[in-house]
Amino acid sequence: MRLLLCWLTLLISANLLPAQHRSLTAQELRLHQIQMVGTHNSYHVAPAPDLLQTIRLLAPDIADAIDYTHRPLAEQFDRGIRQIELDLFADSHGGLFATPVGHRALRQSDPSAAERETVLLNRLQSPGMKIIHSPDFDYRTTVATLHEALQQVRNWSQQHPNHVPILILLELKETVHGPAVVRPLAFNAQLLDAVDAEIHAVFAAPHRLVPDDIRGEKATLREAIFHQGWPPLSKCRGKAWFALDNEDHLRELYLAGRPNLAGRAMFVSVDPQHPAAAFQKLNDPVRNFAQIQAAVRSGLIVRTRADADTRQARQNDPTRRDRAFASGAQYISTDYPEPDARFSDYRVQLPGNAPFRVNPLHSFPPPSAFKQRPTKPQSGHWKAITD
């Protein structure tokens, strides 16, 4: 027994224990082995009260769903957010969304609020991809164009070069829900290429993580993820990476001729068996709990949502949030990185408001910061520690 204890002591001191019996260091952690908090519609500003009241008379559920406001992007990053979501409308010539119906109505009911919006509307005059939730009525935003948003992310990243990678999820919009006068442009192959070009223009190769980086010499992204996994954090700090939110015809158009996303700037959400599989969007952590865990255990990075349509905050219901963290999804998106005092104390953040923690599916025993029922790790998973 004494000999055995001496042998174990030597192994521990020499850091030679098998991986499953020692802690992962921060340098050894890979991108898919951590968990972060992000925001949904990260640019969104709730409509002015008078306009929101008008919307509520016609569609109370919609009024509730859009009654939330996010801080500017840099302030979110300062508070630990590491994933943002931007909705894009194409506006090649500029001005397409610069005269919303809601603003004209606001000029009559609340002239001072309308006057404060003029700066935003002037920014919507320039050509380029516009960041809006819905034209005409839900148009207020902290950042008007894709170029402006990318510059804000890049500037913050340069000031914080050691940050864990920031995921930027882009949803391309071609239709408007609800009444609208403006008709959005349809995305075509050229406009998809323009989104990629905008990303490449702002984020040079050393500062971005693209599908080609992950695939390397492997035939497909799926093969690379299976055999190599995502990069260590030490290799991708200070970078941003991008994913296409769409899972419709625009995703297929983006993949057309490039099933492995060769040369593309964005990852796409696809089934784990797809050649381009590396990222998956599974927004409902209650209904999709087992599916999320299976995807994470296969090496994919998953984004899910802790809340939707302001319901969880209004009801102060943490059920969906807790399932999201327990699922092992790497990015947990929310409208409430801090509570809305009008509704409740509901919020979504990591312990200590840290920017990341070890993923519960890659630690032993799993963290239990939110008192959820612990997720039993697979045998062979390493215990992990945060910075």
CSV table of N, CA and C in Angstrom, one decimal, residues 202-312:
chain,number,residue,atom,x,y,z
A,202,VAL,N,-13.6,43.4,-42.5
A,202,VAL,CA,-13.4,43.9,-41.1
A,202,VAL,C,-12.5,43.0,-40.3
A,203,PHE,N,-12.7,41.7,-40.5
A,203,PHE,CA,-11.9,40.7,-39.7
A,203,PHE,C,-10.9,40.0,-40.6
A,204,ALA,N,-9.6,40.5,-40.5
A,204,ALA,CA,-8.6,39.8,-41.3
A,204,ALA,C,-8.3,38.4,-40.8
A,205,ALA,N,-7.6,37.6,-41.5
A,205,ALA,CA,-7.4,36.2,-41.2
A,205,ALA,C,-7.0,35.9,-39.8
A,206,PRO,N,-6.0,36.7,-39.2
A,206,PRO,CA,-5.6,36.3,-37.9
A,206,PRO,C,-6.7,36.5,-36.8
A,207,HIS,N,-7.7,37.3,-37.2
A,207,HIS,CA,-8.7,37.7,-36.2
A,207,HIS,C,-10.1,37.0,-36.3
A,208,ARG,N,-10.2,36.0,-37.2
A,208,ARG,CA,-11.4,35.3,-37.5
A,208,ARG,C,-11.2,33.8,-37.5
A,209,LEU,N,-12.2,33.1,-37.2
A,209,LEU,CA,-12.2,31.6,-37.3
A,209,LEU,C,-13.2,31.2,-38.3
A,210,VAL,N,-12.8,30.6,-39.4
A,210,VAL,CA,-13.7,30.3,-40.6
A,210,VAL,C,-13.7,28.8,-40.8
A,211,PRO,N,-14.7,28.2,-41.6
A,211,PRO,CA,-14.7,26.8,-41.8
A,211,PRO,C,-13.4,26.2,-42.3
A,212,ASP,N,-12.7,26.9,-43.2
A,212,ASP,CA,-11.4,26.4,-43.7
A,212,ASP,C,-10.4,26.1,-42.6
A,213,ASP,N,-10.4,27.0,-41.6
A,213,ASP,CA,-9.5,26.8,-40.4
A,213,ASP,C,-9.8,25.5,-39.7
A,214,ILE,N,-11.0,25.1,-39.5
A,214,ILE,CA,-11.4,23.9,-38.8
A,214,ILE,C,-11.2,22.7,-39.6
A,215,ARG,N,-11.6,22.8,-40.9
A,215,ARG,CA,-11.5,21.6,-41.8
A,215,ARG,C,-10.0,21.2,-42.0
A,216,GLY,N,-9.2,22.2,-42.2
A,216,GLY,CA,-7.8,21.8,-42.4
A,216,GLY,C,-7.6,20.9,-43.6
A,217,GLU,N,-6.9,19.8,-43.4
A,217,GLU,CA,-6.6,18.9,-44.5
A,217,GLU,C,-7.6,17.8,-44.6
A,218,LYS,N,-8.6,17.8,-43.8
A,218,LYS,CA,-9.7,16.8,-43.8
A,218,LYS,C,-10.6,17.0,-45.0
A,219,ALA,N,-11.3,16.0,-45.4
A,219,ALA,CA,-12.2,16.1,-46.6
A,219,ALA,C,-13.4,16.9,-46.3
A,220,THR,N,-13.9,16.8,-45.0
A,220,THR,CA,-15.2,17.5,-44.7
A,220,THR,C,-15.0,18.1,-43.3
A,221,LEU,N,-15.9,19.1,-43.0
A,221,LEU,CA,-15.9,19.6,-41.6
A,221,LEU,C,-16.3,18.6,-40.6
A,222,ARG,N,-17.2,17.7,-41.0
A,222,ARG,CA,-17.7,16.7,-40.0
A,222,ARG,C,-16.5,15.8,-39.7
A,223,GLU,N,-15.7,15.4,-40.6
A,223,GLU,CA,-14.6,14.5,-40.4
A,223,GLU,C,-13.5,15.2,-39.5
A,224,ALA,N,-13.3,16.5,-39.7
A,224,ALA,CA,-12.4,17.3,-38.9
A,224,ALA,C,-12.8,17.4,-37.5
A,225,ILE,N,-14.1,17.6,-37.3
A,225,ILE,CA,-14.6,17.7,-35.9
A,225,ILE,C,-14.5,16.4,-35.2
A,226,PHE,N,-14.8,15.3,-35.9
A,226,PHE,CA,-14.8,14.0,-35.3
A,226,PHE,C,-13.4,13.6,-34.9
A,227,HIS,N,-12.4,13.9,-35.8
A,227,HIS,CA,-11.0,13.5,-35.5
A,227,HIS,C,-10.2,14.5,-34.8
A,228,GLN,N,-10.4,15.8,-35.0
A,228,GLN,CA,-9.6,16.8,-34.4
A,228,GLN,C,-10.3,17.7,-33.4
A,229,GLY,N,-11.6,17.9,-33.6
A,229,GLY,CA,-12.3,18.7,-32.7
A,229,GLY,C,-12.0,20.2,-33.0
A,230,TRP,N,-12.6,21.1,-32.2
A,230,TRP,CA,-12.4,22.5,-32.3
A,230,TRP,C,-11.1,22.9,-31.7
A,231,PRO,N,-10.5,24.0,-32.0
A,231,PRO,CA,-9.2,24.4,-31.6
A,231,PRO,C,-9.1,24.6,-30.1
A,232,PRO,N,-8.0,24.5,-29.5
A,232,PRO,CA,-7.8,24.9,-28.1
A,232,PRO,C,-8.1,26.4,-27.9
A,233,LEU,N,-8.5,26.8,-26.8
A,233,LEU,CA,-8.8,28.2,-26.5
A,233,LEU,C,-7.5,29.0,-26.7
A,234,SER,N,-6.4,28.4,-26.4
A,234,SER,CA,-5.1,29.2,-26.5
A,234,SER,C,-4.8,29.5,-28.0
A,235,LYS,N,-5.5,28.8,-28.9
A,235,LYS,CA,-5.2,29.1,-30.4
A,235,LYS,C,-6.2,30.0,-31.0
A,236,CYS,N,-7.3,30.3,-30.3
A,236,CYS,CA,-8.4,31.1,-30.9
A,236,CYS,C,-8.9,32.2,-30.1
A,237,ARG,N,-8.2,32.6,-29.0
A,237,ARG,CA,-8.5,33.8,-28.2
A,237,ARG,C,-8.4,35.0,-29.1
A,238,GLY,N,-9.2,36.0,-28.8
A,238,GLY,CA,-9.1,37.3,-29.6
A,238,GLY,C,-9.8,37.2,-30.9
A,239,LYS,N,-10.5,36.1,-31.2
A,239,LYS,CA,-11.1,36.0,-32.6
A,239,LYS,C,-12.6,36.0,-32.5
A,240,ALA,N,-13.2,36.2,-33.6
A,240,ALA,CA,-14.6,36.1,-33.8
A,240,ALA,C,-14.9,35.0,-34.8
A,241,TRP,N,-16.1,34.4,-34.7
A,241,TRP,CA,-16.5,33.5,-35.7
A,241,TRP,C,-18.0,33.7,-36.0
A,242,PHE,N,-18.4,33.2,-37.1
A,242,PHE,CA,-19.7,33.6,-37.7
A,242,PHE,C,-20.5,32.4,-38.1
A,243,ALA,N,-21.8,32.4,-37.8
A,243,ALA,CA,-22.7,31.3,-38.3
A,243,ALA,C,-24.0,31.9,-38.9
A,244,LEU,N,-24.5,31.2,-39.9
A,244,LEU,CA,-25.7,31.6,-40.6
A,244,LEU,C,-26.9,31.0,-39.8
A,245,ASP,N,-27.8,31.9,-39.3
A,245,ASP,CA,-28.9,31.5,-38.5
A,245,ASP,C,-29.9,30.7,-39.4
A,246,ASN,N,-30.0,31.1,-40.7
A,246,ASN,CA,-31.1,30.5,-41.5
A,246,ASN,C,-30.9,29.0,-41.8
A,247,GLU,N,-32.0,28.3,-41.8
A,247,GLU,CA,-32.0,26.9,-42.1
A,247,GLU,C,-33.0,26.6,-43.2
A,248,ASP,N,-33.2,27.6,-44.1
A,248,ASP,CA,-34.1,27.5,-45.2
A,248,ASP,C,-33.4,27.5,-46.5
A,249,HIS,N,-34.0,28.0,-47.6
A,249,HIS,CA,-33.4,28.0,-48.9
A,249,HIS,C,-32.1,28.9,-48.9
A,250,LEU,N,-32.0,29.8,-48.0
A,250,LEU,CA,-30.8,30.6,-48.0
A,250,LEU,C,-29.6,29.8,-47.6
A,251,ARG,N,-29.8,28.9,-46.6
A,251,ARG,CA,-28.7,28.0,-46.2
A,251,ARG,C,-28.3,27.2,-47.4
A,252,GLU,N,-29.3,26.6,-48.2
A,252,GLU,CA,-28.9,25.8,-49.3
A,252,GLU,C,-28.2,26.6,-50.4
A,253,LEU,N,-28.6,27.9,-50.6
A,253,LEU,CA,-28.0,28.7,-51.5
A,253,LEU,C,-26.5,29.0,-51.1
A,254,TYR,N,-26.3,29.2,-49.8
A,254,TYR,CA,-25.0,29.5,-49.3
A,254,TYR,C,-24.1,28.2,-49.4
A,255,LEU,N,-24.7,27.1,-49.3
A,255,LEU,CA,-23.9,25.8,-49.5
A,255,LEU,C,-23.7,25.4,-51.0
A,256,ALA,N,-24.5,26.0,-51.9
A,256,ALA,CA,-24.5,25.6,-53.3
A,256,ALA,C,-23.0,25.6,-53.8
A,257,GLY,N,-22.6,24.5,-54.3
A,257,GLY,CA,-21.2,24.4,-54.9
A,257,GLY,C,-20.1,24.4,-53.9
A,258,ARG,N,-20.5,24.5,-52.6
A,258,ARG,CA,-19.5,24.5,-51.5
A,258,ARG,C,-20.0,23.7,-50.4
A,259,PRO,N,-20.2,22.4,-50.5
A,259,PRO,CA,-20.8,21.6,-49.4
A,259,PRO,C,-19.9,21.5,-48.2
A,260,ASN,N,-18.6,21.8,-48.4
A,260,ASN,CA,-17.7,21.9,-47.2
A,260,ASN,C,-17.5,23.3,-46.8
A,261,LEU,N,-18.2,24.3,-47.3
A,261,LEU,CA,-18.1,25.7,-47.0
A,261,LEU,C,-16.7,26.2,-47.3
A,262,ALA,N,-16.1,25.7,-48.3
A,262,ALA,CA,-14.7,26.1,-48.7
A,262,ALA,C,-14.8,27.6,-49.1
A,263,GLY,N,-14.0,28.4,-48.5
A,263,GLY,CA,-13.9,29.8,-48.8
A,263,GLY,C,-15.0,30.7,-48.1
A,264,ARG,N,-15.9,30.1,-47.5
A,264,ARG,CA,-17.0,30.8,-46.8
A,264,ARG,C,-16.5,31.4,-45.5
A,265,ALA,N,-17.3,32.4,-45.1
A,265,ALA,CA,-17.0,33.1,-43.8
A,265,ALA,C,-17.8,32.6,-42.7
A,266,MET,N,-18.9,31.9,-43.0
A,266,MET,CA,-19.8,31.5,-41.9
A,266,MET,C,-20.0,30.0,-41.9
A,267,PHE,N,-20.2,29.5,-40.7
A,267,PHE,CA,-20.6,28.1,-40.5
A,267,PHE,C,-22.2,28.1,-40.7
A,268,VAL,N,-22.7,26.9,-40.9
A,268,VAL,CA,-24.2,26.8,-41.0
A,268,VAL,C,-24.7,25.7,-40.0
A,269,SER,N,-26.0,25.9,-39.7
A,269,SER,CA,-26.6,24.9,-38.8
A,269,SER,C,-27.2,23.7,-39.6
A,270,VAL,N,-26.6,22.6,-39.5
A,270,VAL,CA,-27.0,21.4,-40.2
A,270,VAL,C,-27.0,20.2,-39.3
A,271,ASP,N,-27.6,19.1,-39.8
A,271,ASP,CA,-27.7,17.8,-39.1
A,271,ASP,C,-26.2,17.3,-38.8
A,272,PRO,N,-26.0,16.7,-37.7
A,272,PRO,CA,-24.6,16.2,-37.4
A,272,PRO,C,-24.0,15.3,-38.5
A,273,GLN,N,-24.9,14.7,-39.3
A,273,GLN,CA,-24.3,13.8,-40.4
A,273,GLN,C,-23.9,14.5,-41.6
A,274,HIS,N,-24.2,15.8,-41.7
A,274,HIS,CA,-24.0,16.6,-42.9
A,274,HIS,C,-22.5,16.8,-43.1
A,275,PRO,N,-21.9,16.9,-44.3
A,275,PRO,CA,-20.5,17.1,-44.5
A,275,PRO,C,-20.0,18.4,-43.8
A,276,ALA,N,-20.9,19.4,-43.7
A,276,ALA,CA,-20.6,20.7,-43.2
A,276,ALA,C,-20.8,20.8,-41.7
A,277,ALA,N,-21.1,19.7,-41.0
A,277,ALA,CA,-21.5,19.7,-39.6
A,277,ALA,C,-20.4,20.1,-38.7
A,278,ALA,N,-20.6,21.2,-38.0
A,278,ALA,CA,-19.7,21.7,-36.9
A,278,ALA,C,-20.4,22.5,-35.9
A,279,PHE,N,-21.5,23.1,-36.4
A,279,PHE,CA,-22.4,24.0,-35.5
A,279,PHE,C,-23.8,23.6,-35.8
A,280,GLN,N,-24.6,23.7,-34.7
A,280,GLN,CA,-26.0,23.4,-34.8
A,280,GLN,C,-26.8,24.4,-33.9
A,281,LYS,N,-27.9,24.9,-34.4
A,281,LYS,CA,-28.8,25.8,-33.7
A,281,LYS,C,-30.0,24.9,-33.2
A,282,LEU,N,-30.2,24.8,-31.9
A,282,LEU,CA,-31.3,24.0,-31.4
A,282,LEU,C,-31.9,24.9,-30.3
A,283,ASN,N,-32.9,25.7,-30.6
A,283,ASN,CA,-33.3,26.8,-29.8
A,283,ASN,C,-34.1,26.4,-28.6
A,284,ASP,N,-34.7,25.2,-28.5
A,284,ASP,CA,-35.6,24.8,-27.4
A,284,ASP,C,-34.9,23.8,-26.5
A,285,PRO,N,-34.3,24.2,-25.4
A,285,PRO,CA,-33.5,23.2,-24.6
A,285,PRO,C,-34.4,22.3,-23.8
A,286,VAL,N,-35.7,22.5,-23.8
A,286,VAL,CA,-36.6,21.6,-23.1
A,286,VAL,C,-37.0,20.5,-24.1
A,287,ARG,N,-37.5,20.8,-25.2
A,287,ARG,CA,-37.9,19.8,-26.2
A,287,ARG,C,-36.7,19.2,-26.8
A,288,ASN,N,-35.6,19.9,-27.0
A,288,ASN,CA,-34.4,19.4,-27.7
A,288,ASN,C,-33.3,19.0,-26.8
A,289,PHE,N,-33.6,18.7,-25.5
A,289,PHE,CA,-32.6,18.5,-24.5
A,289,PHE,C,-31.7,17.3,-25.0
A,290,ALA,N,-32.3,16.2,-25.3
A,290,ALA,CA,-31.4,15.0,-25.6
A,290,ALA,C,-30.7,15.2,-26.9
A,291,GLN,N,-31.3,15.9,-27.9
A,291,GLN,CA,-30.7,16.2,-29.2
A,291,GLN,C,-29.5,17.1,-29.0
A,292,ILE,N,-29.6,18.1,-28.1
A,292,ILE,CA,-28.5,19.0,-27.8
A,292,ILE,C,-27.3,18.2,-27.2
A,293,GLN,N,-27.6,17.4,-26.2
A,293,GLN,CA,-26.6,16.6,-25.6
A,293,GLN,C,-25.9,15.7,-26.6
A,294,ALA,N,-26.6,15.1,-27.4
A,294,ALA,CA,-26.0,14.2,-28.4
A,294,ALA,C,-25.1,15.0,-29.4
A,295,ALA,N,-25.6,16.2,-29.8
A,295,ALA,CA,-24.7,17.0,-30.7
A,295,ALA,C,-23.5,17.4,-30.0
A,296,VAL,N,-23.6,17.9,-28.7
A,296,VAL,CA,-22.4,18.3,-28.0
A,296,VAL,C,-21.4,17.2,-27.8
A,297,ARG,N,-21.9,16.0,-27.5
A,297,ARG,CA,-21.0,14.9,-27.3
A,297,ARG,C,-20.4,14.4,-28.5
A,298,SER,N,-21.0,14.7,-29.7
A,298,SER,CA,-20.4,14.4,-31.0
A,298,SER,C,-19.3,15.4,-31.4
A,299,GLY,N,-19.2,16.5,-30.6
A,299,GLY,CA,-18.1,17.5,-31.0
A,299,GLY,C,-18.7,18.8,-31.5
A,300,LEU,N,-20.0,18.8,-31.8
A,300,LEU,CA,-20.5,20.0,-32.4
A,300,LEU,C,-20.7,21.1,-31.4
A,301,ILE,N,-20.7,22.4,-31.8
A,301,ILE,CA,-21.0,23.5,-31.0
A,301,ILE,C,-22.5,23.8,-31.2
A,302,VAL,N,-23.2,24.0,-30.1
A,302,VAL,CA,-24.7,24.2,-30.2
A,302,VAL,C,-25.0,25.6,-29.5
A,303,ARG,N,-25.9,26.3,-30.2
A,303,ARG,CA,-26.5,27.5,-29.6
A,303,ARG,C,-28.0,27.2,-29.3
A,304,THR,N,-28.4,27.5,-28.0
A,304,THR,CA,-29.8,27.3,-27.7
A,304,THR,C,-30.3,28.6,-27.0
A,305,ARG,N,-31.6,28.7,-26.7
A,305,ARG,CA,-32.2,29.9,-26.1
A,305,ARG,C,-32.7,29.6,-24.7
A,306,ALA,N,-32.4,30.4,-23.7
A,306,ALA,CA,-32.9,30.3,-22.4
A,306,ALA,C,-34.3,30.8,-22.2
A,307,ASP,N,-34.7,31.7,-23.1
A,307,ASP,CA,-36.0,32.3,-23.0
A,307,ASP,C,-36.5,32.8,-24.3
A,308,ALA,N,-37.8,33.1,-24.4
A,308,ALA,CA,-38.3,33.6,-25.7
A,308,ALA,C,-39.5,34.4,-25.5
A,309,ASP,N,-39.7,35.5,-26.2
A,309,ASP,CA,-40.9,36.3,-26.2
A,309,ASP,C,-41.2,37.0,-24.9
A,310,THR,N,-40.2,37.1,-24.1
A,310,THR,CA,-40.3,37.8,-22.7
A,310,THR,C,-41.1,36.9,-21.7
A,311,ARG,N,-41.5,35.7,-22.1
A,311,ARG,CA,-42.4,34.9,-21.2
A,311,ARG,C,-41.7,34.6,-19.9
A,312,GLN,N,-40.4,34.1,-20.0
A,312,GLN,CA,-39.8,33.6,-18.8
A,312,GLN,C,-39.5,34.7,-17.8
